[in-house]
Coordinates of C-alpha atoms and ligand atoms in Angstrom, one line a residue:
M78 CA 18.8 -17.1 -16.5
G79 CA 18.1 -20.7 -15.3
I80 CA 16.8 -21.9 -11.9
T81 CA 19.8 -22.6 -9.7
G82 CA 18.2 -25.1 -7.3
S83 CA 16.5 -24.9 -4.0
S84 CA 17.9 -24.0 -0.5
E85 CA 17.8 -26.8 2.1
E86 CA 15.7 -24.9 4.7
I87 CA 12.0 -25.4 4.8
Y88 CA 10.5 -22.2 6.2
D89 CA 7.3 -22.0 8.2
V90 CA 6.4 -18.8 6.3
V91 CA 7.7 -16.9 3.3
G92 CA 6.5 -13.3 2.8
I93 CA 6.3 -11.8 -0.7
G94 CA 6.9 -8.1 -0.6
F95 CA 8.4 -6.2 2.3
G96 CA 6.3 -3.1 2.6
P97 CA 4.7 -2.1 6.0
S98 CA 2.3 -5.0 6.0
N99 CA 4.9 -7.8 5.9
L100 CA 7.3 -5.7 8.0
A101 CA 4.6 -5.7 10.7
L102 CA 4.2 -9.5 10.3
A103 CA 8.0 -10.0 10.5
I104 CA 8.0 -8.1 13.8
A105 CA 5.1 -10.1 15.2
L106 CA 7.0 -13.3 14.3
E107 CA 10.2 -11.9 15.8
E108 CA 8.4 -11.0 19.0
H109 CA 6.8 -14.5 19.2
G110 CA 10.3 -16.0 18.8
A111 CA 11.6 -13.9 21.7
S112 CA 8.7 -15.0 23.9
D113 CA 8.8 -18.7 22.9
P114 CA 12.4 -19.5 21.9
Q115 CA 11.6 -23.3 22.0
N116 CA 9.1 -23.0 19.2
P117 CA 10.4 -20.3 16.8
V118 CA 8.6 -19.8 13.5
T119 CA 11.1 -19.8 10.7
S120 CA 10.4 -17.1 8.1
H121 CA 12.0 -15.2 5.2
F122 CA 10.8 -12.2 3.2
F123 CA 11.5 -11.3 -0.4
E124 CA 11.4 -7.7 -1.6
R125 CA 12.0 -6.6 -5.2
Q126 CA 13.3 -3.1 -4.3
P127 CA 17.0 -2.9 -3.7
E128 CA 16.4 -1.6 -0.1
F129 CA 13.4 -0.8 2.1
G130 CA 11.2 1.9 0.6
W131 CA 7.6 3.0 1.3
H132 CA 6.1 5.1 -1.6
R133 CA 9.4 6.9 -1.9
N134 CA 8.2 8.8 -5.0
M135 CA 5.5 10.5 -2.9
L136 CA 7.7 11.6 0.0
L137 CA 7.0 15.3 -0.8
P138 CA 8.1 17.9 1.7
S139 CA 5.5 18.7 4.4
T140 CA 3.2 15.8 3.5
T141 CA 1.8 14.2 6.6
M142 CA 0.6 10.8 7.7
Q143 CA -3.2 10.2 7.5
I144 CA -3.1 8.0 10.6
S145 CA -2.0 8.6 14.1
F146 CA 1.6 7.7 14.9
L147 CA 0.1 5.2 17.4
K148 CA -1.1 3.1 14.5
D149 CA 2.4 2.0 13.9
L150 CA 3.8 -1.4 13.2
A151 CA 3.3 -2.9 16.6
T152 CA 1.6 -0.7 19.3
Y153 CA -2.0 -1.9 18.8
R154 CA -0.8 -5.5 19.1
D155 CA 1.7 -4.9 21.9
P156 CA 2.1 -1.4 23.4
M157 CA 5.4 -2.7 25.0
S158 CA 6.9 -3.6 21.6
R159 CA 10.5 -2.4 21.0
F160 CA 9.4 -1.7 17.4
S161 CA 6.9 1.1 18.3
F162 CA 7.1 4.6 16.9
I163 CA 7.7 5.8 20.4
S164 CA 10.7 3.5 20.7
Y165 CA 12.0 4.8 17.4
L166 CA 11.6 8.4 18.7
H167 CA 13.5 7.5 21.8
A168 CA 16.3 5.8 19.9
S169 CA 16.5 8.9 17.7
N170 CA 16.7 11.2 20.7
R171 CA 13.6 13.1 19.6
L172 CA 10.9 11.8 22.0
V173 CA 10.8 15.0 24.1
Q174 CA 10.6 17.3 21.1
F175 CA 8.0 15.1 19.4
V176 CA 5.8 15.5 22.4
N177 CA 6.4 19.3 22.5
N178 CA 5.4 19.4 18.8
Q179 CA 1.8 18.2 19.9
D180 CA 0.9 16.6 16.6
F181 CA -0.6 13.1 16.2
F182 CA 0.3 13.1 12.5
P183 CA 4.1 12.9 11.7
T184 CA 5.4 13.8 8.3
R185 CA 5.6 11.0 5.8
Q186 CA 9.4 11.6 5.7
E187 CA 9.6 10.9 9.4
F188 CA 7.3 7.9 9.2
H189 CA 9.5 6.6 6.4
Q190 CA 12.6 6.9 8.6
Y191 CA 10.7 5.0 11.3
L192 CA 9.8 2.2 8.9
E193 CA 13.5 2.0 7.7
W194 CA 14.6 1.8 11.3
A195 CA 12.2 -1.0 12.1
A196 CA 13.1 -2.8 8.9
A197 CA 16.8 -2.6 9.8
G198 CA 15.9 -4.4 13.1
V199 CA 14.7 -7.5 11.2
S200 CA 17.1 -7.3 8.3
D201 CA 18.4 -10.9 8.7
R202 CA 14.9 -12.1 7.6
V203 CA 14.8 -10.1 4.3
S204 CA 16.4 -10.5 0.9
Y205 CA 16.1 -7.2 -1.1
G206 CA 16.5 -7.0 -4.8
T207 CA 14.6 -10.3 -5.2
E208 CA 11.3 -10.7 -7.0
V209 CA 8.9 -13.7 -6.5
T210 CA 7.6 -14.8 -9.8
S211 CA 5.5 -17.9 -8.9
I212 CA 4.1 -20.1 -6.2
R213 CA 3.3 -23.7 -6.7
P214 CA 2.8 -26.9 -4.6
V215 CA 5.8 -29.2 -4.2
T216 CA 5.4 -32.3 -6.3
E217 CA 6.6 -35.8 -5.4
N218 CA 6.8 -38.4 -8.1
G219 CA 4.9 -36.1 -10.4
A220 CA 2.0 -35.5 -8.0
A221 CA 1.3 -32.3 -5.9
T222 CA 1.6 -32.9 -2.2
F223 CA -0.1 -29.7 -0.9
D224 CA 2.0 -29.8 2.3
L225 CA 4.7 -27.6 1.0
L226 CA 5.0 -24.7 -1.4
E227 CA 7.8 -23.9 -3.8
I228 CA 8.5 -20.2 -4.4
E229 CA 10.4 -19.1 -7.4
V230 CA 12.6 -16.1 -6.6
R231 CA 14.4 -14.0 -9.2
G232 CA 17.5 -12.1 -8.1
S233 CA 18.7 -8.8 -9.6
D234 CA 21.2 -10.7 -11.8
G235 CA 18.3 -12.5 -13.5
T236 CA 19.0 -15.9 -12.0
S237 CA 16.1 -17.8 -10.2
R238 CA 16.1 -20.1 -7.3
M239 CA 13.5 -22.1 -5.5
V240 CA 12.6 -21.7 -1.8
T241 CA 10.4 -24.2 0.1
T242 CA 7.9 -23.1 2.7
R243 CA 4.7 -24.3 4.5
N244 CA 2.9 -21.0 4.2
V245 CA 3.2 -17.9 2.0
V246 CA 1.9 -14.4 2.8
I247 CA 1.3 -12.3 -0.3
S248 CA 1.7 -8.6 0.4
T249 CA 2.6 -7.1 -2.9
G250 CA 0.7 -3.8 -2.5
L251 CA -1.2 -2.0 -5.3
V252 CA -0.7 -1.5 -9.0
P253 CA -0.7 2.0 -10.4
R254 CA -3.7 2.8 -12.6
L255 CA -3.5 4.9 -15.7
P256 CA -6.5 5.7 -18.0
E257 CA -7.0 3.3 -20.8
G258 CA -4.7 4.1 -23.8
V259 CA -2.3 6.2 -21.7
A260 CA 1.2 5.0 -21.2
S261 CA 3.8 6.5 -18.9
D262 CA 6.9 8.2 -20.5
E263 CA 9.3 11.1 -20.0
R264 CA 6.4 13.6 -19.9
V265 CA 3.5 11.5 -18.8
W266 CA 3.8 10.2 -15.2
H267 CA 1.8 8.3 -12.7
S268 CA 1.9 9.7 -9.2
S269 CA 3.7 6.5 -8.0
E270 CA 6.7 7.6 -10.0
F271 CA 6.4 11.3 -9.4
L272 CA 9.6 12.3 -7.6
S273 CA 12.0 10.2 -9.7
K274 CA 10.4 11.5 -12.9
F275 CA 10.3 15.1 -11.6
N276 CA 14.0 14.9 -10.5
S277 CA 15.0 13.6 -13.9
R278 CA 13.8 16.8 -15.6
N279 CA 15.3 20.3 -15.6
P280 CA 12.8 22.4 -13.6
E281 CA 13.3 25.3 -16.1
D282 CA 11.8 23.1 -18.9
L283 CA 8.6 22.6 -16.9
K284 CA 6.6 25.6 -17.9
N285 CA 3.2 24.0 -18.3
V286 CA 2.4 21.2 -15.9
M287 CA -0.9 19.4 -15.4
V288 CA -2.2 17.1 -12.6
V289 CA -5.2 14.9 -13.2
G290 CA -7.2 13.6 -10.2
A291 CA -9.2 14.7 -7.2
G292 CA -7.7 12.7 -4.4
Q293 CA -4.9 13.3 -1.8
S294 CA -2.0 12.6 -4.1
A295 CA -3.4 14.9 -6.8
A296 CA -3.8 17.8 -4.4
E297 CA -0.4 17.2 -2.8
I298 CA 1.4 17.1 -6.2
T299 CA -0.5 20.3 -7.4
R300 CA 0.7 22.1 -4.3
F301 CA 4.2 20.8 -4.7
L302 CA 4.5 21.8 -8.4
Y303 CA 3.0 25.3 -7.6
D304 CA 5.5 25.9 -4.8
T305 CA 8.6 24.4 -6.5
L306 CA 8.1 25.8 -10.0
P307 CA 7.5 29.6 -9.5
H308 CA 7.7 30.2 -13.2
A309 CA 5.2 27.5 -14.3
Q310 CA 1.5 27.4 -15.2
V311 CA 0.0 24.7 -13.0
S312 CA -3.4 23.1 -14.0
A313 CA -5.4 20.7 -11.9
V314 CA -7.9 18.7 -13.8
I315 CA -10.6 17.4 -11.5
P316 CA -13.7 15.5 -12.4
S317 CA -15.8 17.0 -9.5
Y318 CA -16.7 20.6 -8.8
G319 CA -14.0 20.9 -6.2
Y320 CA -11.8 18.8 -3.9
S321 CA -13.9 16.9 -1.2
I322 CA -12.7 16.7 2.3
A323 CA -11.5 13.4 3.9
D324 CA -13.7 12.6 6.9
D325 CA -11.3 11.8 9.8
T326 CA -13.7 12.7 12.6
P327 CA -13.8 10.4 15.6
F328 CA -17.0 8.4 14.9
A329 CA -16.3 7.9 11.2
N330 CA -12.7 6.9 12.0
Q331 CA -14.1 3.9 14.0
I332 CA -14.4 2.0 10.6
F333 CA -10.6 1.6 10.8
D334 CA -10.7 0.1 14.2
P335 CA -9.6 -3.6 14.7
D336 CA -13.1 -4.5 15.8
A337 CA -14.6 -3.1 12.5
V338 CA -12.9 -6.0 10.7
D339 CA -15.1 -8.5 12.5
D340 CA -18.2 -6.3 11.9
Y341 CA -17.4 -6.2 8.2
Y342 CA -16.3 -9.9 7.9
F343 CA -19.2 -11.4 9.8
G344 CA -21.8 -8.7 8.7
T345 CA -24.5 -9.1 6.2
Q346 CA -24.1 -7.9 2.6
Q347 CA -26.4 -4.9 3.6
S348 CA -24.1 -3.9 6.4
R349 CA -21.0 -4.3 4.2
D350 CA -22.6 -2.1 1.5
A351 CA -23.4 0.5 4.3
F352 CA -19.7 0.6 5.2
W353 CA -18.9 1.7 1.6
R354 CA -21.9 3.8 1.0
Y355 CA -21.5 5.9 4.2
H356 CA -17.7 5.9 4.7
R357 CA -16.0 5.8 1.3
N358 CA -15.2 9.5 2.0
T359 CA -12.8 8.6 4.8
N360 CA -10.2 7.5 2.2
Y361 CA -11.2 7.4 -1.5
G362 CA -11.1 10.4 -3.8
V363 CA -10.8 12.8 -0.9
V364 CA -8.3 15.3 0.5
D365 CA -7.2 16.4 3.9
S366 CA -8.6 19.7 4.9
D367 CA -5.1 21.4 5.4
V368 CA -4.1 20.6 1.8
I369 CA -7.4 21.9 0.4
R370 CA -7.1 25.1 2.4
A371 CA -3.4 25.5 1.4
L372 CA -4.4 25.3 -2.3
H373 CA -7.3 27.6 -1.9
Q374 CA -5.2 30.1 -0.1
R375 CA -2.7 30.1 -3.0
S376 CA -5.5 30.6 -5.5
Y377 CA -7.0 33.5 -3.4
D378 CA -3.6 35.2 -3.0
E379 CA -3.4 35.1 -6.8
Q380 CA -6.7 36.9 -7.1
V381 CA -5.5 39.6 -4.7
R382 CA -2.3 40.0 -6.7
G383 CA -4.2 40.0 -10.0
S384 CA -2.0 37.4 -11.6
Q385 CA -2.9 33.7 -12.2
R386 CA -0.8 30.7 -12.8
L387 CA -2.8 28.1 -10.8
H388 CA -5.8 26.9 -12.9
F389 CA -8.5 24.6 -11.6
R390 CA -10.3 22.9 -14.4
N391 CA -13.2 21.4 -12.6
L392 CA -15.9 19.1 -14.0
S393 CA -13.3 18.0 -16.6
R394 CA -11.8 14.8 -17.9
V395 CA -8.9 13.8 -20.0
D396 CA -10.2 12.5 -23.3
E397 CA -6.9 11.8 -25.1
V398 CA -3.2 12.2 -24.7
K399 CA -1.2 12.7 -27.9
Q400 CA 2.5 13.0 -28.6
A401 CA 3.5 15.9 -30.9
G402 CA 7.3 15.8 -31.3
S403 CA 8.9 17.0 -28.1
R404 CA 5.5 18.1 -26.7
T405 CA 2.6 16.2 -25.1
R406 CA -0.9 17.4 -26.0
V407 CA -3.9 16.7 -23.8
V408 CA -7.5 16.8 -25.0
L409 CA -9.8 17.9 -22.1
R410 CA -13.6 17.5 -22.1
S411 CA -15.7 19.7 -19.9
L412 CA -18.7 17.9 -18.3
L413 CA -20.5 21.3 -18.2
D414 CA -21.0 21.7 -22.0
D415 CA -19.3 18.6 -23.4
K416 CA -16.8 20.9 -25.3
T417 CA -13.2 19.8 -25.8
E418 CA -10.0 21.8 -25.5
E419 CA -6.5 20.8 -26.6
L420 CA -3.5 22.0 -24.5
S421 CA 0.2 21.5 -24.7
V422 CA 2.0 20.4 -21.5
D423 CA 5.6 19.7 -20.5
A424 CA 4.5 17.2 -17.8
L425 CA 1.2 15.5 -17.2
V426 CA 0.8 13.7 -13.9
F427 CA -2.0 11.1 -13.5
A428 CA -2.8 10.8 -9.8
T429 CA -5.6 8.4 -10.8
G430 CA -5.1 5.7 -8.1
Y431 CA -4.3 2.1 -7.9
D432 CA -5.8 -1.4 -8.5
S433 CA -5.4 -4.5 -6.4
P434 CA -3.4 -7.2 -8.2
D435 CA -5.0 -10.6 -8.5
P436 CA -3.0 -13.2 -6.5
A437 CA -3.6 -15.5 -9.5
R438 CA -0.7 -13.7 -11.2
L439 CA 1.6 -15.5 -8.8
L440 CA -0.4 -18.6 -8.2
G441 CA -0.7 -19.6 -11.9
D442 CA -2.3 -23.1 -12.2
F443 CA -2.4 -23.5 -8.4
D444 CA -5.0 -20.8 -8.3
Q445 CA -7.7 -23.2 -9.4
H446 CA -7.6 -24.9 -6.0
F447 CA -8.9 -21.7 -4.3
R448 CA -12.6 -20.7 -4.1
R449 CA -14.0 -17.5 -5.5
D450 CA -17.2 -15.7 -4.6
A451 CA -20.0 -14.7 -7.1
A452 CA -18.1 -11.5 -7.9
G453 CA -15.0 -13.6 -8.9
K454 CA -13.0 -12.5 -5.8
H455 CA -11.1 -15.0 -3.7
R456 CA -12.8 -16.3 -0.7
V457 CA -10.7 -15.6 2.4
E458 CA -10.9 -16.9 6.0
R459 CA -11.1 -14.5 8.9
D460 CA -7.4 -15.2 9.5
Y461 CA -6.6 -13.9 5.9
R462 CA -5.9 -17.5 4.6
L463 CA -7.3 -18.3 1.1
I464 CA -10.1 -20.8 1.2
S465 CA -9.4 -23.9 -0.9
A466 CA -11.8 -26.3 -2.6
S467 CA -9.9 -29.3 -1.2
E468 CA -8.1 -29.6 2.1
L469 CA -4.6 -28.1 1.8
S470 CA -2.2 -28.2 4.7
C471 CA 0.0 -25.5 3.2
G472 CA -1.4 -22.0 3.6
V473 CA -1.7 -19.0 1.2
Y474 CA -2.4 -15.7 3.1
L475 CA -3.2 -12.3 1.8
Q476 CA -2.3 -8.9 3.3
G477 CA -4.1 -6.4 1.0
G478 CA -6.6 -7.3 -1.7
T479 CA -9.2 -8.2 0.9
E480 CA -11.5 -5.1 0.9
H481 CA -14.4 -7.4 -0.3
S482 CA -14.0 -9.7 2.8
H483 CA -12.3 -7.7 5.5
G484 CA -13.3 -4.1 4.7
L485 CA -11.7 -0.7 4.3
T486 CA -8.5 -1.2 6.3
S487 CA -7.2 -3.9 3.8
A488 CA -5.0 -1.5 1.8
L489 CA -4.2 0.9 4.6
L490 CA -1.9 1.0 7.6
S491 CA -4.5 1.4 10.4
N492 CA -4.7 -2.3 11.2
I493 CA -1.4 -3.7 10.2
A494 CA -0.1 -4.3 13.7
I495 CA -3.2 -6.4 14.6
R496 CA -3.4 -8.1 11.2
G497 CA 0.3 -9.1 11.3
G498 CA -0.3 -10.6 14.8
E499 CA -3.4 -12.5 13.6
I500 CA -1.6 -14.0 10.7
A501 CA 1.4 -15.0 12.9
D502 CA -1.1 -16.6 15.4
S503 CA -2.9 -18.5 12.7
I504 CA 0.4 -19.9 11.3
M505 CA 1.5 -21.0 14.8
I506 CA -1.9 -22.5 15.8
R507 CA -2.3 -24.4 12.5
R508 CA 1.3 -25.7 12.9
T509 CA 0.5 -27.0 16.4
E510 CA -2.8 -28.6 15.2
R511 CA -0.9 -30.4 12.4
E512 CA 1.8 -31.7 14.8
L513 CA -1.0 -33.0 17.2
D514 CA -2.8 -34.7 14.2
R515 CA 0.5 -36.3 13.1
A516 CA 1.4 -37.4 16.6
S517 CA -2.1 -38.9 17.3
S518 CA -2.0 -40.7 13.9
V519 CA 1.3 -42.5 14.9
G520 CA 0.3 -42.8 18.6
V521 CA 3.0 -40.7 20.2
A522 CA 3.0 -37.5 22.2
P523 CA 4.0 -34.4 20.2
Ligands
FDA1980 P1 3.2 -1.7 -0.1 O1 2.8 -1.3 -1.5 O2 3.7 -0.6 0.7 O3 4.4 -2.8 -0.2 C1 4.4 -3.9 -1.1 C2 5.8 -4.2 -1.4 O4 5.8 -5.4 -2.2 C3 6.5 -3.2 -2.3 O5 7.7 -2.8 -1.6 C4 6.9 -3.9 -3.6 O6 8.1 -3.5 -4.1 C5 6.9 -5.4 -3.2 N1 6.6 -6.3 -4.2 C6 5.5 -6.3 -5.1 N2 5.5 -7.4 -5.8 C7 6.6 -8.2 -5.4 C8 7.1 -9.4 -5.8 N3 6.5 -10.2 -6.8 N4 8.2 -9.9 -5.2 C9 8.8 -9.2 -4.3 N5 8.4 -8.0 -3.8 C10 7.3 -7.5 -4.4 N6 -2.3 4.4 4.3 C11 -2.6 4.8 5.6 O7 -3.2 4.0 6.3 N7 -2.1 5.9 6.0 C12 -1.4 6.8 5.3 O8 -1.0 7.9 5.7 C13 -1.1 6.4 3.9 N8 -0.4 7.2 3.1 C14 -0.2 6.8 1.8 C15 0.5 7.7 1.0 C16 0.7 7.4 -0.3 C17 1.5 8.3 -1.2 C18 0.2 6.1 -0.9 C19 0.4 5.8 -2.3 C20 -0.5 5.3 0.0 C21 -0.7 5.6 1.3 N9 -1.4 4.8 2.2 C22 -1.6 5.2 3.5 C23 -1.9 3.4 1.7 C24 -0.8 2.4 1.5 O9 -1.3 1.3 0.7 C25 -0.2 1.8 2.7 O10 0.4 2.9 3.3 C26 0.9 0.7 2.6 O11 1.8 1.0 1.6 C27 0.4 -0.7 2.6 O12 1.5 -1.5 2.8 P2 1.8 -2.9 2.1 O13 3.0 -3.5 2.7 O14 0.5 -3.7 2.1 O15 2.0 -2.5 0.5

């Protein structure tokens, strides 16, 4: 389990996590290398999953993307990129039929195939089955140099090695959130593990299933369970009176535009608050209208037939989850009259969202060099680089976890093509500036 030493190469950038965000960055770097082969930026990415995967456990049949296919990994940065969704369709011999289909929003399964196809195009830059466990500055004679970073990478066999880089881009996604005191097990699942847990059970044993939450994943899972388990009672526990619609109308959708990042970043606290106050319903705790209508249609059809197995428990919350032998019991509290009710379930799915992980988890002691705002969040430059208290020539960049500084697109796909390009540019520009500084200090041309 020991550390087996460091590789010789010093990378310009190491990416932690290889979801869509760092995939978009890898593509931006690849395309820079193609356009400027004299000055390639060396990079490598580490991904803990054994192969590329984007929310695999939520690839439910018929679920669709919540962004246009044109907000892919590259098009907004470079419409001529060979990594665009249109290139993928062309390579898959489906471009013509996609156009005939007249739909801006592909299924998540198709978008996943696109992401896998793009990831395969940069596979020489990625190590799968490897988890980054820490980031720290390289030390010389016991003192930190702050020019280079040492990344500790653990392989699937448990052995660790060190990798050296000038910059690191942390893009580790979100962490599933369960209510306090609730732990996931064979019958209690978070939506992020839905399909693997569902597939591990015999459908015949799932006679009473319950889904908790009022957002997109909750509604999609409720619909899936109802359609897949025709013998089951399906309950949806929602804290509101009913599902609320996701606003994806054109003016509201502008908050996901690349320019909106500047408006948010350079805006006043009041304007930032307005983004959240007026536009939270574009993404948080809301559901696409087609899914809402599909669920209501099923419920109405039951009323026409006079038989009910789809139960909406609105204005309700889960108070407690108890294990009783081979059963799980759930205590529900109604917000209407504060009364509680205890029910037995064969599966309980919490579609209760995600939290942003604090980069301090990876940075350890090194984190003390980075500035935080009054709310305790990291201060981040416009180019997504963490702001340090003292001058560091190595860079730590964030993709994700920057809602407080860069706004609503931080954890979404809408802006990943542009953001990946901005981070790639920042790394190249800062590298050139360092080389010029070094050259002028020794009096030679770079
Ligand atoms: P993402 O979470 O995808 O990837 C992070 C990667 O880092 C993971 O592969 C993880 O294994 C890896 N990792 C974590 N820690 C690591 C470590 N220490 N070492 C190595 N690897 C590590 N947004 C949108 O705009 N439109 C949409 O339609 C949707 N749809 C959607 C559906 C569902 C079901 C969910 C849950 C979310 C969405 N989203 C979305 C939002 C979603 O956050 C977004 O689609 C991307 O997943 C963001 O990509 P990232 O690469 O930032 O994170």
